[in-house]
Coordinates of C-alpha atoms in Angstrom, one line a residue:
M1 CA 47.7 97.2 169.7
A2 CA 48.7 101.0 170.2
D3 CA 48.2 102.9 173.8
E4 CA 47.2 105.9 172.0
H5 CA 46.7 107.3 168.3
Y6 CA 48.5 110.2 166.7
D7 CA 48.0 112.3 163.8
T8 CA 51.6 112.4 163.1
I9 CA 54.9 110.9 164.7
V10 CA 57.9 112.6 164.5
I11 CA 61.1 110.1 165.5
G12 CA 64.2 113.0 166.7
T13 CA 64.7 116.5 167.0
S14 CA 67.7 117.6 164.7
Q15 CA 67.5 120.5 162.5
G16 CA 64.2 119.8 160.5
G17 CA 62.5 117.5 163.3
R18 CA 62.8 120.6 165.8
F19 CA 60.6 122.6 163.6
L20 CA 58.1 120.5 161.7
P21 CA 56.2 119.1 164.9
V22 CA 55.8 122.8 166.2
E23 CA 54.2 123.8 163.1
L24 CA 51.9 120.7 162.6
A25 CA 50.6 120.8 165.9
K26 CA 49.8 124.7 165.1
A27 CA 47.9 123.4 162.0
G28 CA 45.7 121.3 164.7
Q29 CA 47.3 118.1 164.6
K30 CA 48.0 115.6 167.6
V31 CA 51.6 115.2 167.5
A32 CA 54.1 113.3 169.4
L33 CA 58.1 113.9 169.4
V34 CA 59.9 111.0 170.3
E35 CA 63.7 111.9 171.3
R36 CA 66.1 109.2 172.9
D37 CA 68.8 111.5 173.8
Q38 CA 69.2 115.3 174.0
L39 CA 66.5 118.0 172.1
G40 CA 68.5 119.7 169.1
G41 CA 70.2 116.6 167.7
V42 CA 73.5 117.0 166.1
C43 CA 73.5 120.6 165.2
V44 CA 72.9 121.7 168.7
N45 CA 74.5 119.2 170.9
R46 CA 77.8 118.0 168.9
G47 CA 78.0 119.9 165.8
C48 CA 77.4 123.4 164.2
T49 CA 77.2 125.3 167.7
P50 CA 79.7 123.5 169.5
T51 CA 82.4 123.4 167.1
K52 CA 82.0 127.0 165.6
T53 CA 81.9 128.2 168.9
M54 CA 85.6 126.6 169.8
V55 CA 86.5 127.1 166.1
A56 CA 86.1 131.0 167.2
S57 CA 88.1 130.7 170.3
A58 CA 90.9 128.9 168.0
R59 CA 91.2 132.1 165.9
L60 CA 91.1 134.6 168.5
A61 CA 94.3 132.8 169.8
Y62 CA 95.7 132.7 166.3
Q63 CA 95.2 136.6 165.8
A64 CA 96.0 137.3 169.2
G65 CA 99.6 136.0 167.9
R66 CA 99.6 137.9 165.0
G67 CA 99.4 141.0 167.0
A68 CA 102.7 142.2 166.1
E69 CA 101.7 142.5 162.5
Y70 CA 99.4 144.9 163.2
G71 CA 101.1 147.2 165.1
V72 CA 99.3 145.7 168.4
R73 CA 101.5 144.4 171.2
T74 CA 100.4 141.7 173.1
G75 CA 101.9 139.2 175.7
P76 CA 102.8 135.5 175.3
V77 CA 99.6 134.0 174.3
S78 CA 98.3 131.1 175.7
V79 CA 94.9 129.0 175.8
D80 CA 92.7 127.0 178.5
L81 CA 91.0 124.3 177.1
A82 CA 88.8 123.8 180.0
A83 CA 87.6 127.5 179.6
V84 CA 87.2 126.9 176.0
R85 CA 85.2 123.8 176.9
E86 CA 82.7 125.8 179.6
R87 CA 82.1 128.4 176.9
K88 CA 81.0 125.6 174.6
R89 CA 78.9 124.0 176.9
A90 CA 77.1 127.1 178.0
M91 CA 76.4 127.6 174.3
V92 CA 74.7 124.6 173.9
T93 CA 72.9 124.4 177.2
G94 CA 71.4 127.8 176.3
A95 CA 70.6 126.9 172.6
R96 CA 69.1 123.2 173.8
G97 CA 67.2 125.1 176.9
N98 CA 65.3 127.6 174.5
Y99 CA 64.0 124.8 172.7
A100 CA 62.9 122.7 175.6
S101 CA 61.1 125.5 177.3
R102 CA 58.7 126.3 174.3
L103 CA 57.3 122.5 173.5
P104 CA 54.6 122.6 176.2
Q105 CA 53.2 126.1 175.0
D106 CA 53.5 124.8 171.4
G107 CA 51.4 121.6 171.9
L108 CA 53.3 119.3 171.8
E109 CA 54.0 115.8 173.9
L110 CA 57.7 115.1 174.1
I111 CA 57.9 111.3 174.8
E112 CA 61.6 110.1 175.6
G113 CA 62.8 106.9 174.9
E114 CA 64.3 104.6 172.2
A115 CA 61.7 104.3 168.9
H116 CA 61.2 101.3 166.8
F117 CA 58.9 100.3 164.3
T118 CA 56.4 97.1 164.8
G119 CA 54.8 97.8 161.8
P120 CA 54.5 100.3 158.7
K121 CA 52.7 103.1 161.4
S122 CA 53.2 101.5 164.3
I123 CA 56.2 102.2 167.2
E124 CA 56.8 101.1 170.3
I125 CA 59.2 103.2 172.5
A126 CA 61.3 102.1 175.2
L127 CA 60.8 104.5 177.7
T128 CA 64.0 106.2 179.2
D129 CA 62.4 105.9 182.7
G130 CA 61.6 102.3 182.2
G131 CA 58.6 100.5 180.2
T132 CA 57.5 100.8 176.9
R133 CA 54.6 102.4 175.1
Q134 CA 53.1 101.6 171.8
I135 CA 51.6 104.6 169.7
D136 CA 50.8 104.6 166.1
A137 CA 50.0 107.8 163.5
P138 CA 49.2 107.7 159.8
V139 CA 51.8 109.8 159.1
I140 CA 55.3 109.3 160.7
V141 CA 58.8 111.3 160.0
I142 CA 62.1 109.8 161.0
D143 CA 64.8 112.4 161.6
T144 CA 67.3 110.5 163.7
G145 CA 70.6 111.6 162.1
A146 CA 73.8 109.9 162.4
R147 CA 77.1 109.4 164.2
P148 CA 80.7 109.2 163.9
R149 CA 81.9 106.2 162.1
P150 CA 83.9 104.2 164.5
L151 CA 87.5 103.3 163.7
A152 CA 88.0 99.7 162.7
I153 CA 91.4 98.8 162.4
P154 CA 93.8 96.3 164.6
G155 CA 94.4 97.7 168.3
A156 CA 91.6 100.3 168.2
G157 CA 89.8 99.1 171.2
D158 CA 93.4 99.0 172.8
V159 CA 93.8 102.9 173.0
P160 CA 91.6 105.5 173.8
V161 CA 90.1 107.0 170.3
L162 CA 88.4 110.4 170.1
D163 CA 85.6 110.9 167.7
S164 CA 84.2 114.3 166.7
T165 CA 81.9 114.4 169.9
S166 CA 84.4 113.3 172.7
I167 CA 87.4 115.8 171.5
M168 CA 85.6 118.6 172.5
E169 CA 85.3 117.3 176.1
L170 CA 89.1 117.3 176.4
D171 CA 90.2 119.9 179.5
E172 CA 93.5 119.4 178.6
L173 CA 95.5 120.1 175.2
P174 CA 97.3 117.0 173.4
E175 CA 100.7 117.2 172.9
H176 CA 100.1 115.6 169.4
L177 CA 97.0 115.0 168.1
I178 CA 96.9 112.5 164.8
I179 CA 93.7 113.0 163.2
L180 CA 92.6 110.1 160.7
G181 CA 90.5 111.8 157.8
G182 CA 91.1 114.9 155.8
G183 CA 87.5 116.2 155.2
Y184 CA 85.4 118.8 156.9
I185 CA 85.6 117.6 160.3
G186 CA 89.4 116.6 160.2
L187 CA 90.4 119.9 159.1
E188 CA 88.2 122.0 161.3
F189 CA 89.5 120.2 164.3
G190 CA 93.3 119.8 163.3
Q191 CA 93.4 123.9 162.5
M192 CA 91.8 124.5 165.6
F193 CA 94.0 122.4 168.1
R194 CA 97.1 123.4 166.1
R195 CA 96.2 127.1 167.0
F196 CA 95.2 125.5 170.6
G197 CA 98.9 124.9 170.6
S198 CA 99.2 120.9 170.0
E199 CA 101.1 119.4 167.5
V200 CA 98.9 118.0 164.7
T201 CA 99.2 115.5 162.1
I202 CA 96.6 114.6 159.5
V203 CA 96.5 111.3 157.8
Q204 CA 94.5 111.0 154.5
R205 CA 93.8 107.7 152.9
A206 CA 93.4 109.3 149.5
A207 CA 95.5 111.3 147.6
R208 CA 94.5 114.6 148.8
L209 CA 92.8 116.4 151.0
L210 CA 89.0 117.4 150.3
R211 CA 88.7 115.0 147.7
S212 CA 85.2 116.2 146.2
E213 CA 87.1 119.5 145.6
D214 CA 88.8 120.4 142.5
Q215 CA 92.7 119.7 142.6
D216 CA 93.9 123.4 142.7
V217 CA 91.1 124.1 146.3
S218 CA 92.4 120.7 147.8
D219 CA 96.1 122.0 146.9
E220 CA 95.9 125.0 148.3
V221 CA 93.9 124.1 151.5
A222 CA 96.5 121.9 152.0
A223 CA 99.3 124.4 151.7
I224 CA 97.5 127.0 154.2
L225 CA 97.3 123.8 156.9
R226 CA 101.1 123.2 156.3
E227 CA 102.1 126.9 156.8
D228 CA 100.2 127.1 160.0
G229 CA 102.3 123.8 161.1
I230 CA 100.3 120.9 160.7
T231 CA 101.6 117.8 159.1
V232 CA 99.4 116.6 156.0
S233 CA 100.2 113.1 155.1
T234 CA 98.0 111.9 152.0
S235 CA 97.9 108.6 150.3
S236 CA 98.6 107.2 154.1
T237 CA 96.4 104.3 155.1
P238 CA 96.1 103.5 158.8
V239 CA 96.8 99.6 159.5
R240 CA 97.1 99.3 163.2
V241 CA 97.5 101.3 166.6
E242 CA 98.8 100.2 169.8
P243 CA 99.9 101.6 173.2
A244 CA 103.3 103.1 173.2
D245 CA 105.1 104.2 176.7
G246 CA 104.1 107.0 178.7
G247 CA 100.8 106.8 177.8
R248 CA 101.0 107.6 174.5
L249 CA 100.1 105.9 171.4
R250 CA 101.7 104.3 168.0
L251 CA 100.0 104.2 164.6
G252 CA 101.3 102.1 161.6
V253 CA 100.6 104.0 158.3
R254 CA 101.0 102.2 155.0
T255 CA 102.1 104.8 152.7
Q256 CA 103.6 104.7 148.8
D257 CA 107.1 104.9 150.5
G258 CA 106.3 101.7 152.5
E259 CA 104.9 101.3 156.5
R260 CA 106.0 104.1 158.8
Q261 CA 105.2 104.5 162.6
L262 CA 103.8 107.6 164.0
E263 CA 103.7 108.4 167.6
G264 CA 101.4 110.5 169.6
S265 CA 99.4 111.6 172.6
H266 CA 96.2 111.6 171.1
L267 CA 94.1 110.1 168.3
L268 CA 90.8 111.1 166.8
A269 CA 89.1 109.2 164.1
A270 CA 87.1 111.7 161.8
I271 CA 86.7 109.0 159.0
G272 CA 82.8 109.6 158.4
R273 CA 79.1 109.2 159.7
V274 CA 76.8 106.3 159.9
P275 CA 73.2 106.8 160.1
N276 CA 71.2 106.1 162.9
T277 CA 68.9 103.2 161.7
E278 CA 69.7 99.9 163.6
A279 CA 67.3 100.7 166.7
L280 CA 64.5 101.5 164.2
T281 CA 63.9 98.0 162.8
T282 CA 62.9 99.6 159.7
E283 CA 62.4 95.9 158.2
A284 CA 59.5 95.7 160.3
A285 CA 57.8 98.7 158.6
G286 CA 59.1 97.8 154.9
I287 CA 61.5 100.4 155.0
R288 CA 64.0 100.1 152.6
L289 CA 67.6 101.4 153.4
D290 CA 70.6 101.9 150.7
D291 CA 73.7 100.1 150.9
H292 CA 75.3 101.8 154.0
G293 CA 72.3 101.9 155.7
F294 CA 70.6 105.1 155.3
I295 CA 67.1 105.4 154.5
E296 CA 66.1 105.8 150.9
V297 CA 63.6 108.5 150.0
D298 CA 62.0 110.2 147.0
E299 CA 62.2 113.8 145.5
Y300 CA 59.5 114.3 148.0
L301 CA 61.5 112.9 151.2
E302 CA 58.8 109.8 151.2
T303 CA 60.2 106.4 152.0
S304 CA 59.2 103.1 150.5
V305 CA 56.4 103.2 152.8
P306 CA 53.7 105.4 151.9
G307 CA 52.8 108.0 154.7
V308 CA 56.6 107.5 156.0
Y309 CA 59.1 110.2 155.9
A310 CA 62.6 110.9 156.5
M311 CA 64.6 113.9 156.5
G312 CA 68.0 114.9 157.7
D313 CA 71.4 113.1 158.0
V314 CA 69.5 109.6 157.8
T315 CA 69.0 109.7 154.2
P316 CA 71.7 110.0 151.6
G317 CA 73.3 112.8 150.1
P318 CA 74.8 115.8 152.0
A319 CA 74.7 115.7 155.8
F320 CA 74.3 119.7 156.4
T321 CA 72.4 121.5 159.1
H322 CA 71.0 123.5 156.3
S323 CA 69.8 120.6 154.0
S324 CA 67.9 119.3 156.8
Y325 CA 66.1 122.7 157.3
D326 CA 65.2 122.6 153.5
D327 CA 63.8 118.9 154.0
Y328 CA 61.6 120.7 156.8
R329 CA 60.5 123.2 154.4
I330 CA 59.7 120.7 152.1
L331 CA 57.6 118.5 154.2
H332 CA 56.0 121.8 156.1
A333 CA 55.0 122.7 152.4
N334 CA 53.7 119.2 151.3
L335 CA 52.3 117.9 154.8
I336 CA 50.4 121.3 155.8
R337 CA 49.5 122.8 152.6
H338 CA 49.2 120.1 150.3
E339 CA 51.9 121.3 147.9
K340 CA 54.5 119.4 145.9
A341 CA 57.5 120.8 147.1
S342 CA 60.6 118.8 146.1
T343 CA 64.3 118.0 146.3
R344 CA 64.8 118.4 143.0
D345 CA 67.3 120.7 141.4
R346 CA 68.0 122.4 144.8
I347 CA 71.3 124.1 145.4
V348 CA 73.0 123.3 148.5
P349 CA 75.9 125.3 149.3
Y350 CA 78.4 124.7 152.0
T351 CA 81.2 125.8 154.0
V352 CA 84.2 124.3 155.5
F353 CA 85.0 126.2 158.8
I354 CA 88.6 126.5 158.4
D355 CA 90.9 129.7 158.2
P356 CA 90.3 131.0 155.9
Q357 CA 87.0 129.6 155.3
L358 CA 86.2 127.2 152.2
G359 CA 82.6 128.1 150.8
R360 CA 81.4 126.3 147.6
V361 CA 78.2 126.4 145.7
G362 CA 77.2 124.5 142.8
A363 CA 79.5 122.4 140.3
T364 CA 83.4 122.4 140.5
E365 CA 85.3 122.4 137.3
H366 CA 85.4 118.4 137.2
E367 CA 81.9 118.1 137.6
A368 CA 81.1 120.6 135.2
K369 CA 83.1 119.0 132.2
A370 CA 81.6 115.8 133.6
Q371 CA 78.3 117.2 133.1
G372 CA 78.7 117.7 129.3
H373 CA 79.0 121.9 129.5
A374 CA 81.5 124.2 127.8
I375 CA 83.1 125.9 130.5
R376 CA 85.0 128.9 131.6
V377 CA 87.2 129.3 134.5
A378 CA 88.5 132.4 136.5
K379 CA 90.4 132.5 139.6
L380 CA 91.3 135.6 141.6
P381 CA 93.9 135.4 144.2
M382 CA 92.8 136.8 147.4
S383 CA 95.9 138.7 147.3
A384 CA 94.3 141.1 144.8
V385 CA 91.4 141.6 147.1
I386 CA 92.0 145.3 148.5
R387 CA 89.9 144.2 151.6
A388 CA 91.8 141.2 152.2
I389 CA 95.1 143.3 151.8
E390 CA 93.9 145.9 154.3
T391 CA 93.1 143.0 157.1
G392 CA 96.0 141.1 156.5
Q393 CA 93.9 138.0 155.1
T394 CA 95.4 137.2 151.8
R395 CA 95.6 133.6 151.8
G396 CA 93.4 131.5 149.2
F397 CA 91.5 132.6 146.2
M398 CA 88.1 132.8 144.4
K399 CA 87.1 130.5 141.5
A400 CA 84.2 130.7 139.2
V401 CA 83.2 128.1 136.5
I402 CA 80.5 129.5 134.2
D403 CA 78.9 128.0 130.6
A404 CA 81.1 129.2 127.8
D405 CA 77.6 129.4 125.8
T406 CA 75.1 131.2 127.8
G407 CA 77.5 132.6 130.5
Q408 CA 75.2 131.2 133.3
I409 CA 76.9 130.8 136.8
L410 CA 77.4 126.8 137.3
G411 CA 79.5 126.9 140.3
C412 CA 82.1 129.0 142.4
A413 CA 84.4 128.3 145.3
V414 CA 85.8 131.1 147.8
L415 CA 89.0 129.9 149.8
G416 CA 89.2 133.2 151.6
S417 CA 88.5 135.5 154.7
E418 CA 84.5 134.8 155.3
G419 CA 84.4 132.7 152.4
G420 CA 81.0 131.3 153.3
E421 CA 79.4 134.5 153.1
I422 CA 80.8 135.5 150.0
T423 CA 79.5 132.3 148.4
T424 CA 76.2 132.7 149.3
M425 CA 75.9 135.7 147.3
I426 CA 76.9 133.6 144.4
Q427 CA 74.1 131.2 145.3
I428 CA 71.3 134.1 145.3
A429 CA 72.8 134.7 142.0
M430 CA 72.6 131.5 140.6
L431 CA 69.0 131.1 141.8
G432 CA 68.1 134.3 140.1
N433 CA 69.6 132.8 136.9
L434 CA 71.7 135.8 136.7
T435 CA 74.6 135.6 134.3
Y436 CA 78.0 136.2 135.1
T437 CA 77.8 139.7 133.8
A438 CA 75.6 140.6 136.5
M439 CA 78.2 140.2 139.1
A440 CA 80.8 141.6 137.1
D441 CA 78.6 145.0 136.5
A442 CA 77.1 145.0 140.2
I443 CA 78.0 148.1 142.7
F444 CA 79.3 146.6 146.0
T445 CA 80.3 148.6 148.9
H446 CA 83.7 149.7 149.0
P447 CA 86.0 148.1 150.3
L448 CA 84.4 144.9 151.0
L449 CA 85.7 141.5 150.4
A450 CA 82.6 141.2 148.0
E451 CA 84.2 143.7 145.9
G452 CA 86.4 141.0 144.6
L453 CA 83.4 139.2 142.9
N454 CA 83.5 142.3 140.4
S455 CA 87.2 141.4 139.5
L456 CA 86.5 137.7 139.1
F457 CA 83.5 137.5 136.7
A458 CA 84.9 140.6 135.1
M459 CA 87.9 138.3 134.0
F460 CA 85.7 136.1 131.8
D461 CA 85.9 139.3 129.3
A462 CA 88.9 140.7 130.9
R463 CA 87.4 144.2 131.2
G464 CA 89.9 147.2 132.8
G465 CA 93.1 144.7 132.8
R466 CA 91.9 142.6 135.8
C467 CA 92.5 139.1 134.3
H468 CA 94.7 137.1 136.7
T469 CA 94.2 133.7 135.5
L470 CA 91.6 132.6 133.5
V471 CA 91.0 129.1 131.8
T472 CA 88.6 128.8 128.9

């Protein structure tokens, strides 16, 4: 029997789970918010806020080292990693504290502890301060997120293995950081620590980095990282790790040319994430999971149990903070205004925060072909964008994919300075169902990076002789 009844229970406080319970309480509901760890979830504590804070420090170190290119004289550049860490911690503490201070005035009850289901609508909480508490509600929302996937190769228990959380707590620079994984996390930390001054090797099991991207994008990213002094080893499978002399470690890697040994000072596992569903005992509620342990939901974010919803990284699909926030938008509309908002056909952009940034929205060239579109593709090097030339940020390119029959924009990748911001402009055009001609004919402030979009989309009809690379 439950100790107390609520209108809604929200388990977890990631991006969506931070805002939904506030709005439910404002709508007059009695809401329980359950959190086992730190308020704010991954984004505030271990993801967006801390990593992008550290990326900013790394970029400043890199730009300072380029001073002579701009006619600016600087002395030797060095990085105080302990100071970088403290700046990161202060940023996180501020973001977390701002949310915590608002809970009482928002009318929410925060219950600190680990929640697990005892039935379809009933929860038992192992309280952080000891004891348990039984609560129930007709509506339950799960927002428990995900965590780094642990490394599972022989010897992994015999050496220190960093993950995306623990690496941000280092106070001394690694001499040689070996990174397992060539996805967003591995690339962002790889370039970051290279710019801080570490030797960096990225080991990728697949044949290329960022394997969801087109080949040309992946190849250009790899070229940029190698230009920065990072060793990139693709088609390389870690098979074992062991301690080496002097507190170092030795990693055995199977490649197409046979097995080789890599020796480094630190090892970062950036090999994906796993959902936080084990402690929930979802089987007690009848909540269905997929083969990877993620909670299955329909387009309205409802699980296999009516009245129980899931949002954010604990569900299948892209694990982005902005996706989680859009999940909040959907549940807010449906649970409070009784609408039928859906995830169907939503356009989810993303940015890889390397430098230059990689912004992506819509279909890749490969995906557009697989979807059956007759397509046209245009590419514009950043070295042809006036603003990029003026600022000395000419690495990368813009790439657009359109439907050859309708002129609709199907997707775009911008690997360039502020690539994420530029890609957002393409997303807005796609949301408005604009054709490529609207972007080709738009007036953008001169000289902005966005002006490159004029040239990129004008390439589809080669107006003004601005065609650089066009594939029909």
